[in-house]
Amino acid sequence: MTWKPNIMQAISNTSPLLYPYRGGAINWLPYIFSEIWIPHAVLKELEEGLHKGYDVPNPQEYTWIKIVDPQTIPSEWLALDLGTGELAAMALALENPKQVILLDDAMARRIAQAAGLNVWGTLKVLLEAKARRLTESIAPVVSRMESNGMWISANIRRRILTLAEEAEEKA
């Protein structure tokens, strides 16, 4: 790949690292973002998964992942039905609004967007990877992510593959 790393930085929750890892696309991330920050809460979620024997990435194996914690979490967010990783990542993004926030949870995305943050999901990252010619096709990655636990509605799958100018894979 001849792409230089982008100067864009991101802050990530757990799933936007987990599913590209399981889909074989985690190594595309440093070609899109120069750094990805995760709070300790996300690191803890991934470490818990490792200890339980799940197939999860080890953030310490990736030089472009940095552990950074928010100074505070808005108290009104604490009453929301969100995980500690999502809350910490969103709070960190609120403190660093020029960075992209990577979130997949619908409620977390709505709250982050309402706060004026630049929200991307895992599927947007795949579309960006294709636009940068890091891959010829995202359909196999989407299929691997689905078979490894990522829920994607049929409508969203069709929409993403249409945006990627790819045909639906035949079962």
mmCIF file with all atom_site columns, N, CA, C and O in Angstrom, residues 77 80 82 86-87 89-91 93-94 97 99-120:
data_model
loop_
_atom_site.group_PDB
_atom_site.id
_atom_site.type_symbol
_atom_site.label_atom_id
_atom_site.label_alt_id
_atom_site.label_comp_id
_atom_site.label_asym_id
_atom_site.label_entity_id
_atom_site.label_seq_id
_atom_site.pdbx_PDB_ins_code
_atom_site.Cartn_x
_atom_site.Cartn_y
_atom_site.Cartn_z
_atom_site.occupancy
_atom_site.B_iso_or_equiv
_atom_site.pdbx_formal_charge
_atom_site.auth_seq_id
_atom_site.auth_comp_id
_atom_site.auth_asym_id
_atom_site.auth_atom_id
_atom_site.pdbx_PDB_model_num
ATOM 1   N N  . TRP A 1 77  ? -24.919 12.131 31.345 1.00 0.00 ? 77  TRP A N  1
ATOM 2   C CA . TRP A 1 77  ? -24.703 10.919 30.570 1.00 0.00 ? 77  TRP A CA 1
ATOM 3   C C  . TRP A 1 77  ? -24.699 9.670  31.445 1.00 0.00 ? 77  TRP A C  1
ATOM 4   O O  . TRP A 1 77  ? -24.931 8.572  30.962 1.00 0.00 ? 77  TRP A O  1
ATOM 5   N N  . LEU A 1 80  ? -27.673 7.335  31.396 1.00 0.00 ? 80  LEU A N  1
ATOM 6   C CA . LEU A 1 80  ? -27.998 6.677  30.129 1.00 0.00 ? 80  LEU A CA 1
ATOM 7   C C  . LEU A 1 80  ? -27.633 5.198  30.175 1.00 0.00 ? 80  LEU A C  1
ATOM 8   O O  . LEU A 1 80  ? -26.736 4.784  30.901 1.00 0.00 ? 80  LEU A O  1
ATOM 9   N N  . LEU A 1 82  ? -25.713 3.221  28.659 1.00 0.00 ? 82  LEU A N  1
ATOM 10  C CA . LEU A 1 82  ? -24.528 3.037  27.826 1.00 0.00 ? 82  LEU A CA 1
ATOM 11  C C  . LEU A 1 82  ? -23.437 2.387  28.667 1.00 0.00 ? 82  LEU A C  1
ATOM 12  O O  . LEU A 1 82  ? -23.388 2.553  29.882 1.00 0.00 ? 82  LEU A O  1
ATOM 13  N N  . GLU A 1 86  ? -18.212 3.274  26.128 1.00 0.00 ? 86  GLU A N  1
ATOM 14  C CA . GLU A 1 86  ? -18.892 4.286  25.305 1.00 0.00 ? 86  GLU A CA 1
ATOM 15  C C  . GLU A 1 86  ? -18.891 5.643  25.992 1.00 0.00 ? 86  GLU A C  1
ATOM 16  O O  . GLU A 1 86  ? -18.575 6.660  25.370 1.00 0.00 ? 86  GLU A O  1
ATOM 17  N N  . LEU A 1 87  ? -19.241 5.655  27.273 1.00 0.00 ? 87  LEU A N  1
ATOM 18  C CA . LEU A 1 87  ? -19.283 6.913  28.020 1.00 0.00 ? 87  LEU A CA 1
ATOM 19  C C  . LEU A 1 87  ? -17.919 7.585  28.049 1.00 0.00 ? 87  LEU A C  1
ATOM 20  O O  . LEU A 1 87  ? -17.802 8.790  27.817 1.00 0.00 ? 87  LEU A O  1
ATOM 21  N N  . ALA A 1 89  ? -15.319 7.092  25.991 1.00 0.00 ? 89  ALA A N  1
ATOM 22  C CA . ALA A 1 89  ? -14.904 7.503  24.645 1.00 0.00 ? 89  ALA A CA 1
ATOM 23  C C  . ALA A 1 89  ? -15.638 8.777  24.228 1.00 0.00 ? 89  ALA A C  1
ATOM 24  O O  . ALA A 1 89  ? -15.032 9.702  23.672 1.00 0.00 ? 89  ALA A O  1
ATOM 25  N N  . MET A 1 90  ? -16.930 8.859  24.518 1.00 0.00 ? 90  MET A N  1
ATOM 26  C CA . MET A 1 90  ? -17.712 10.041 24.162 1.00 0.00 ? 90  MET A CA 1
ATOM 27  C C  . MET A 1 90  ? -17.230 11.262 24.944 1.00 0.00 ? 90  MET A C  1
ATOM 28  O O  . MET A 1 90  ? -17.124 12.356 24.382 1.00 0.00 ? 90  MET A O  1
ATOM 29  N N  . ALA A 1 91  ? -16.934 11.081 26.226 1.00 0.00 ? 91  ALA A N  1
ATOM 30  C CA . ALA A 1 91  ? -16.441 12.194 27.046 1.00 0.00 ? 91  ALA A CA 1
ATOM 31  C C  . ALA A 1 91  ? -15.091 12.670 26.527 1.00 0.00 ? 91  ALA A C  1
ATOM 32  O O  . ALA A 1 91  ? -14.832 13.881 26.451 1.00 0.00 ? 91  ALA A O  1
ATOM 33  N N  . ALA A 1 93  ? -14.047 12.442 23.460 1.00 0.00 ? 93  ALA A N  1
ATOM 34  C CA . ALA A 1 93  ? -14.316 13.141 22.200 1.00 0.00 ? 93  ALA A CA 1
ATOM 35  C C  . ALA A 1 93  ? -14.883 14.536 22.450 1.00 0.00 ? 93  ALA A C  1
ATOM 36  O O  . ALA A 1 93  ? -14.567 15.475 21.713 1.00 0.00 ? 93  ALA A O  1
ATOM 37  N N  . LEU A 1 94  ? -15.690 14.671 23.480 1.00 0.00 ? 94  LEU A N  1
ATOM 38  C CA . LEU A 1 94  ? -16.230 15.985 23.834 1.00 0.00 ? 94  LEU A CA 1
ATOM 39  C C  . LEU A 1 94  ? -15.098 16.945 24.204 1.00 0.00 ? 94  LEU A C  1
ATOM 40  O O  . LEU A 1 94  ? -15.138 18.126 23.876 1.00 0.00 ? 94  LEU A O  1
ATOM 41  N N  . PRO A 1 97  ? -12.903 17.737 20.348 1.00 0.00 ? 97  PRO A N  1
ATOM 42  C CA . PRO A 1 97  ? -13.940 17.685 19.308 1.00 0.00 ? 97  PRO A CA 1
ATOM 43  C C  . PRO A 1 97  ? -13.430 17.668 17.872 1.00 0.00 ? 97  PRO A C  1
ATOM 44  O O  . PRO A 1 97  ? -14.217 17.405 16.966 1.00 0.00 ? 97  PRO A O  1
ATOM 45  N N  . GLN A 1 99  ? -11.394 15.480 16.785 1.00 0.00 ? 99  GLN A N  1
ATOM 46  C CA . GLN A 1 99  ? -11.173 14.074 16.454 1.00 0.00 ? 99  GLN A CA 1
ATOM 47  C C  . GLN A 1 99  ? -12.487 13.397 16.088 1.00 0.00 ? 99  GLN A C  1
ATOM 48  O O  . GLN A 1 99  ? -13.550 13.765 16.576 1.00 0.00 ? 99  GLN A O  1
ATOM 49  N N  . VAL A 1 100 ? -12.392 12.407 15.248 1.00 0.00 ? 100 VAL A N  1
ATOM 50  C CA . VAL A 1 100 ? -13.539 11.574 14.891 1.00 0.00 ? 100 VAL A CA 1
ATOM 51  C C  . VAL A 1 100 ? -13.809 10.647 16.072 1.00 0.00 ? 100 VAL A C  1
ATOM 52  O O  . VAL A 1 100 ? -12.877 10.135 16.688 1.00 0.00 ? 100 VAL A O  1
ATOM 53  N N  . ILE A 1 101 ? -15.075 10.425 16.391 1.00 0.00 ? 101 ILE A N  1
ATOM 54  C CA . ILE A 1 101 ? -15.435 9.443  17.417 1.00 0.00 ? 101 ILE A CA 1
ATOM 55  C C  . ILE A 1 101 ? -16.011 8.219  16.716 1.00 0.00 ? 101 ILE A C  1
ATOM 56  O O  . ILE A 1 101 ? -16.899 8.342  15.879 1.00 0.00 ? 101 ILE A O  1
ATOM 57  N N  . LEU A 1 102 ? -15.455 7.048  17.012 1.00 0.00 ? 102 LEU A N  1
ATOM 58  C CA . LEU A 1 102 ? -15.890 5.795  16.408 1.00 0.00 ? 102 LEU A CA 1
ATOM 59  C C  . LEU A 1 102 ? -16.846 5.086  17.369 1.00 0.00 ? 102 LEU A C  1
ATOM 60  O O  . LEU A 1 102 ? -16.437 4.651  18.451 1.00 0.00 ? 102 LEU A O  1
ATOM 61  N N  . LEU A 1 103 ? -18.101 4.995  16.971 1.00 0.00 ? 103 LEU A N  1
ATOM 62  C CA . LEU A 1 103 ? -19.156 4.389  17.779 1.00 0.00 ? 103 LEU A CA 1
ATOM 63  C C  . LEU A 1 103 ? -20.090 3.593  16.885 1.00 0.00 ? 103 LEU A C  1
ATOM 64  O O  . LEU A 1 103 ? -20.406 4.034  15.780 1.00 0.00 ? 103 LEU A O  1
ATOM 65  N N  . ASP A 1 104 ? -20.578 2.457  17.370 1.00 0.00 ? 104 ASP A N  1
ATOM 66  C CA . ASP A 1 104 ? -21.562 1.683  16.617 1.00 0.00 ? 104 ASP A CA 1
ATOM 67  C C  . ASP A 1 104 ? -22.932 1.673  17.274 1.00 0.00 ? 104 ASP A C  1
ATOM 68  O O  . ASP A 1 104 ? -23.940 1.539  16.594 1.00 0.00 ? 104 ASP A O  1
ATOM 69  N N  . ASP A 1 105 ? -23.000 1.810  18.591 1.00 0.00 ? 105 ASP A N  1
ATOM 70  C CA . ASP A 1 105 ? -24.270 1.785  19.313 1.00 0.00 ? 105 ASP A CA 1
ATOM 71  C C  . ASP A 1 105 ? -25.146 2.963  18.883 1.00 0.00 ? 105 ASP A C  1
ATOM 72  O O  . ASP A 1 105 ? -24.701 4.115  18.885 1.00 0.00 ? 105 ASP A O  1
ATOM 73  N N  . ALA A 1 106 ? -26.403 2.679  18.537 1.00 0.00 ? 106 ALA A N  1
ATOM 74  C CA . ALA A 1 106 ? -27.306 3.709  18.004 1.00 0.00 ? 106 ALA A CA 1
ATOM 75  C C  . ALA A 1 106 ? -27.533 4.847  19.002 1.00 0.00 ? 106 ALA A C  1
ATOM 76  O O  . ALA A 1 106 ? -27.485 6.022  18.623 1.00 0.00 ? 106 ALA A O  1
ATOM 77  N N  . MET A 1 107 ? -27.790 4.521  20.259 1.00 0.00 ? 107 MET A N  1
ATOM 78  C CA . MET A 1 107 ? -28.032 5.579  21.237 1.00 0.00 ? 107 MET A CA 1
ATOM 79  C C  . MET A 1 107 ? -26.785 6.425  21.446 1.00 0.00 ? 107 MET A C  1
ATOM 80  O O  . MET A 1 107 ? -26.853 7.653  21.488 1.00 0.00 ? 107 MET A O  1
ATOM 81  N N  . ALA A 1 108 ? -25.634 5.782  21.551 1.00 0.00 ? 108 ALA A N  1
ATOM 82  C CA . ALA A 1 108 ? -24.372 6.519  21.726 1.00 0.00 ? 108 ALA A CA 1
ATOM 83  C C  . ALA A 1 108 ? -24.132 7.443  20.540 1.00 0.00 ? 108 ALA A C  1
ATOM 84  O O  . ALA A 1 108 ? -23.725 8.599  20.711 1.00 0.00 ? 108 ALA A O  1
ATOM 85  N N  . ARG A 1 109 ? -24.411 6.968  19.341 1.00 0.00 ? 109 ARG A N  1
ATOM 86  C CA . ARG A 1 109 ? -24.219 7.781  18.138 1.00 0.00 ? 109 ARG A CA 1
ATOM 87  C C  . ARG A 1 109 ? -25.131 9.007  18.154 1.00 0.00 ? 109 ARG A C  1
ATOM 88  O O  . ARG A 1 109 ? -24.698 10.112 17.848 1.00 0.00 ? 109 ARG A O  1
ATOM 89  N N  . ARG A 1 110 ? -26.404 8.813  18.524 1.00 0.00 ? 110 ARG A N  1
ATOM 90  C CA . ARG A 1 110 ? -27.346 9.939  18.567 1.00 0.00 ? 110 ARG A CA 1
ATOM 91  C C  . ARG A 1 110 ? -26.892 10.995 19.572 1.00 0.00 ? 110 ARG A C  1
ATOM 92  O O  . ARG A 1 110 ? -26.941 12.189 19.294 1.00 0.00 ? 110 ARG A O  1
ATOM 93  N N  . ILE A 1 111 ? -26.458 10.554 20.734 1.00 0.00 ? 111 ILE A N  1
ATOM 94  C CA . ILE A 1 111 ? -26.021 11.490 21.781 1.00 0.00 ? 111 ILE A CA 1
ATOM 95  C C  . ILE A 1 111 ? -24.759 12.226 21.332 1.00 0.00 ? 111 ILE A C  1
ATOM 96  O O  . ILE A 1 111 ? -24.645 13.443 21.492 1.00 0.00 ? 111 ILE A O  1
ATOM 97  N N  . ALA A 1 112 ? -23.812 11.499 20.753 1.00 0.00 ? 112 ALA A N  1
ATOM 98  C CA . ALA A 1 112 ? -22.572 12.129 20.288 1.00 0.00 ? 112 ALA A CA 1
ATOM 99  C C  . ALA A 1 112 ? -22.864 13.126 19.166 1.00 0.00 ? 112 ALA A C  1
ATOM 100 O O  . ALA A 1 112 ? -22.283 14.219 19.133 1.00 0.00 ? 112 ALA A O  1
ATOM 101 N N  . GLN A 1 113 ? -23.759 12.775 18.253 1.00 0.00 ? 113 GLN A N  1
ATOM 102 C CA . GLN A 1 113 ? -24.123 13.694 17.175 1.00 0.00 ? 113 GLN A CA 1
ATOM 103 C C  . GLN A 1 113 ? -24.824 14.927 17.726 1.00 0.00 ? 113 GLN A C  1
ATOM 104 O O  . GLN A 1 113 ? -24.555 16.049 17.289 1.00 0.00 ? 113 GLN A O  1
ATOM 105 N N  . ALA A 1 114 ? -25.693 14.736 18.725 1.00 0.00 ? 114 ALA A N  1
ATOM 106 C CA . ALA A 1 114 ? -26.380 15.865 19.350 1.00 0.00 ? 114 ALA A CA 1
ATOM 107 C C  . ALA A 1 114 ? -25.392 16.788 20.051 1.00 0.00 ? 114 ALA A C  1
ATOM 108 O O  . ALA A 1 114 ? -25.622 17.995 20.144 1.00 0.00 ? 114 ALA A O  1
ATOM 109 N N  . ALA A 1 115 ? -24.281 16.222 20.509 1.00 0.00 ? 115 ALA A N  1
ATOM 110 C CA . ALA A 1 115 ? -23.233 17.020 21.159 1.00 0.00 ? 115 ALA A CA 1
ATOM 111 C C  . ALA A 1 115 ? -22.327 17.697 20.130 1.00 0.00 ? 115 ALA A C  1
ATOM 112 O O  . ALA A 1 115 ? -21.375 18.389 20.504 1.00 0.00 ? 115 ALA A O  1
ATOM 113 N N  . GLY A 1 116 ? -22.610 17.475 18.843 1.00 0.00 ? 116 GLY A N  1
ATOM 114 C CA . GLY A 1 116 ? -21.838 18.129 17.791 1.00 0.00 ? 116 GLY A CA 1
ATOM 115 C C  . GLY A 1 116 ? -20.563 17.405 17.399 1.00 0.00 ? 116 GLY A C  1
ATOM 116 O O  . GLY A 1 116 ? -19.701 17.983 16.733 1.00 0.00 ? 116 GLY A O  1
ATOM 117 N N  . LEU A 1 117 ? -20.443 16.142 17.782 1.00 0.00 ? 117 LEU A N  1
ATOM 118 C CA . LEU A 1 117 ? -19.223 15.388 17.476 1.00 0.00 ? 117 LEU A CA 1
ATOM 119 C C  . LEU A 1 117 ? -19.296 14.766 16.082 1.00 0.00 ? 117 LEU A C  1
ATOM 120 O O  . LEU A 1 117 ? -20.376 14.493 15.556 1.00 0.00 ? 117 LEU A O  1
ATOM 121 N N  . ASN A 1 118 ? -18.119 14.538 15.487 1.00 0.00 ? 118 ASN A N  1
ATOM 122 C CA . ASN A 1 118 ? -17.994 13.910 14.174 1.00 0.00 ? 118 ASN A CA 1
ATOM 123 C C  . ASN A 1 118 ? -17.978 12.396 14.384 1.00 0.00 ? 118 ASN A C  1
ATOM 124 O O  . ASN A 1 118 ? -16.954 11.825 14.735 1.00 0.00 ? 118 ASN A O  1
ATOM 125 N N  . VAL A 1 119 ? -19.130 11.754 14.178 1.00 0.00 ? 119 VAL A N  1
ATOM 126 C CA . VAL A 1 119 ? -19.313 10.339 14.497 1.00 0.00 ? 119 VAL A CA 1
ATOM 127 C C  . VAL A 1 119 ? -19.170 9.478  13.247 1.00 0.00 ? 119 VAL A C  1
ATOM 128 O O  . VAL A 1 119 ? -19.816 9.743  12.233 1.00 0.00 ? 119 VAL A O  1
ATOM 129 N N  . TRP A 1 120 ? -18.342 8.458  13.357 1.00 0.00 ? 120 TRP A N  1
ATOM 130 C CA . TRP A 1 120 ? -18.225 7.426  12.325 1.00 0.00 ? 120 TRP A CA 1
ATOM 131 C C  . TRP A 1 120 ? -18.513 6.090  12.985 1.00 0.00 ? 120 TRP A C  1
ATOM 132 O O  . TRP A 1 120 ? -18.184 5.883  14.148 1.00 0.00 ? 120 TRP A O  1
#
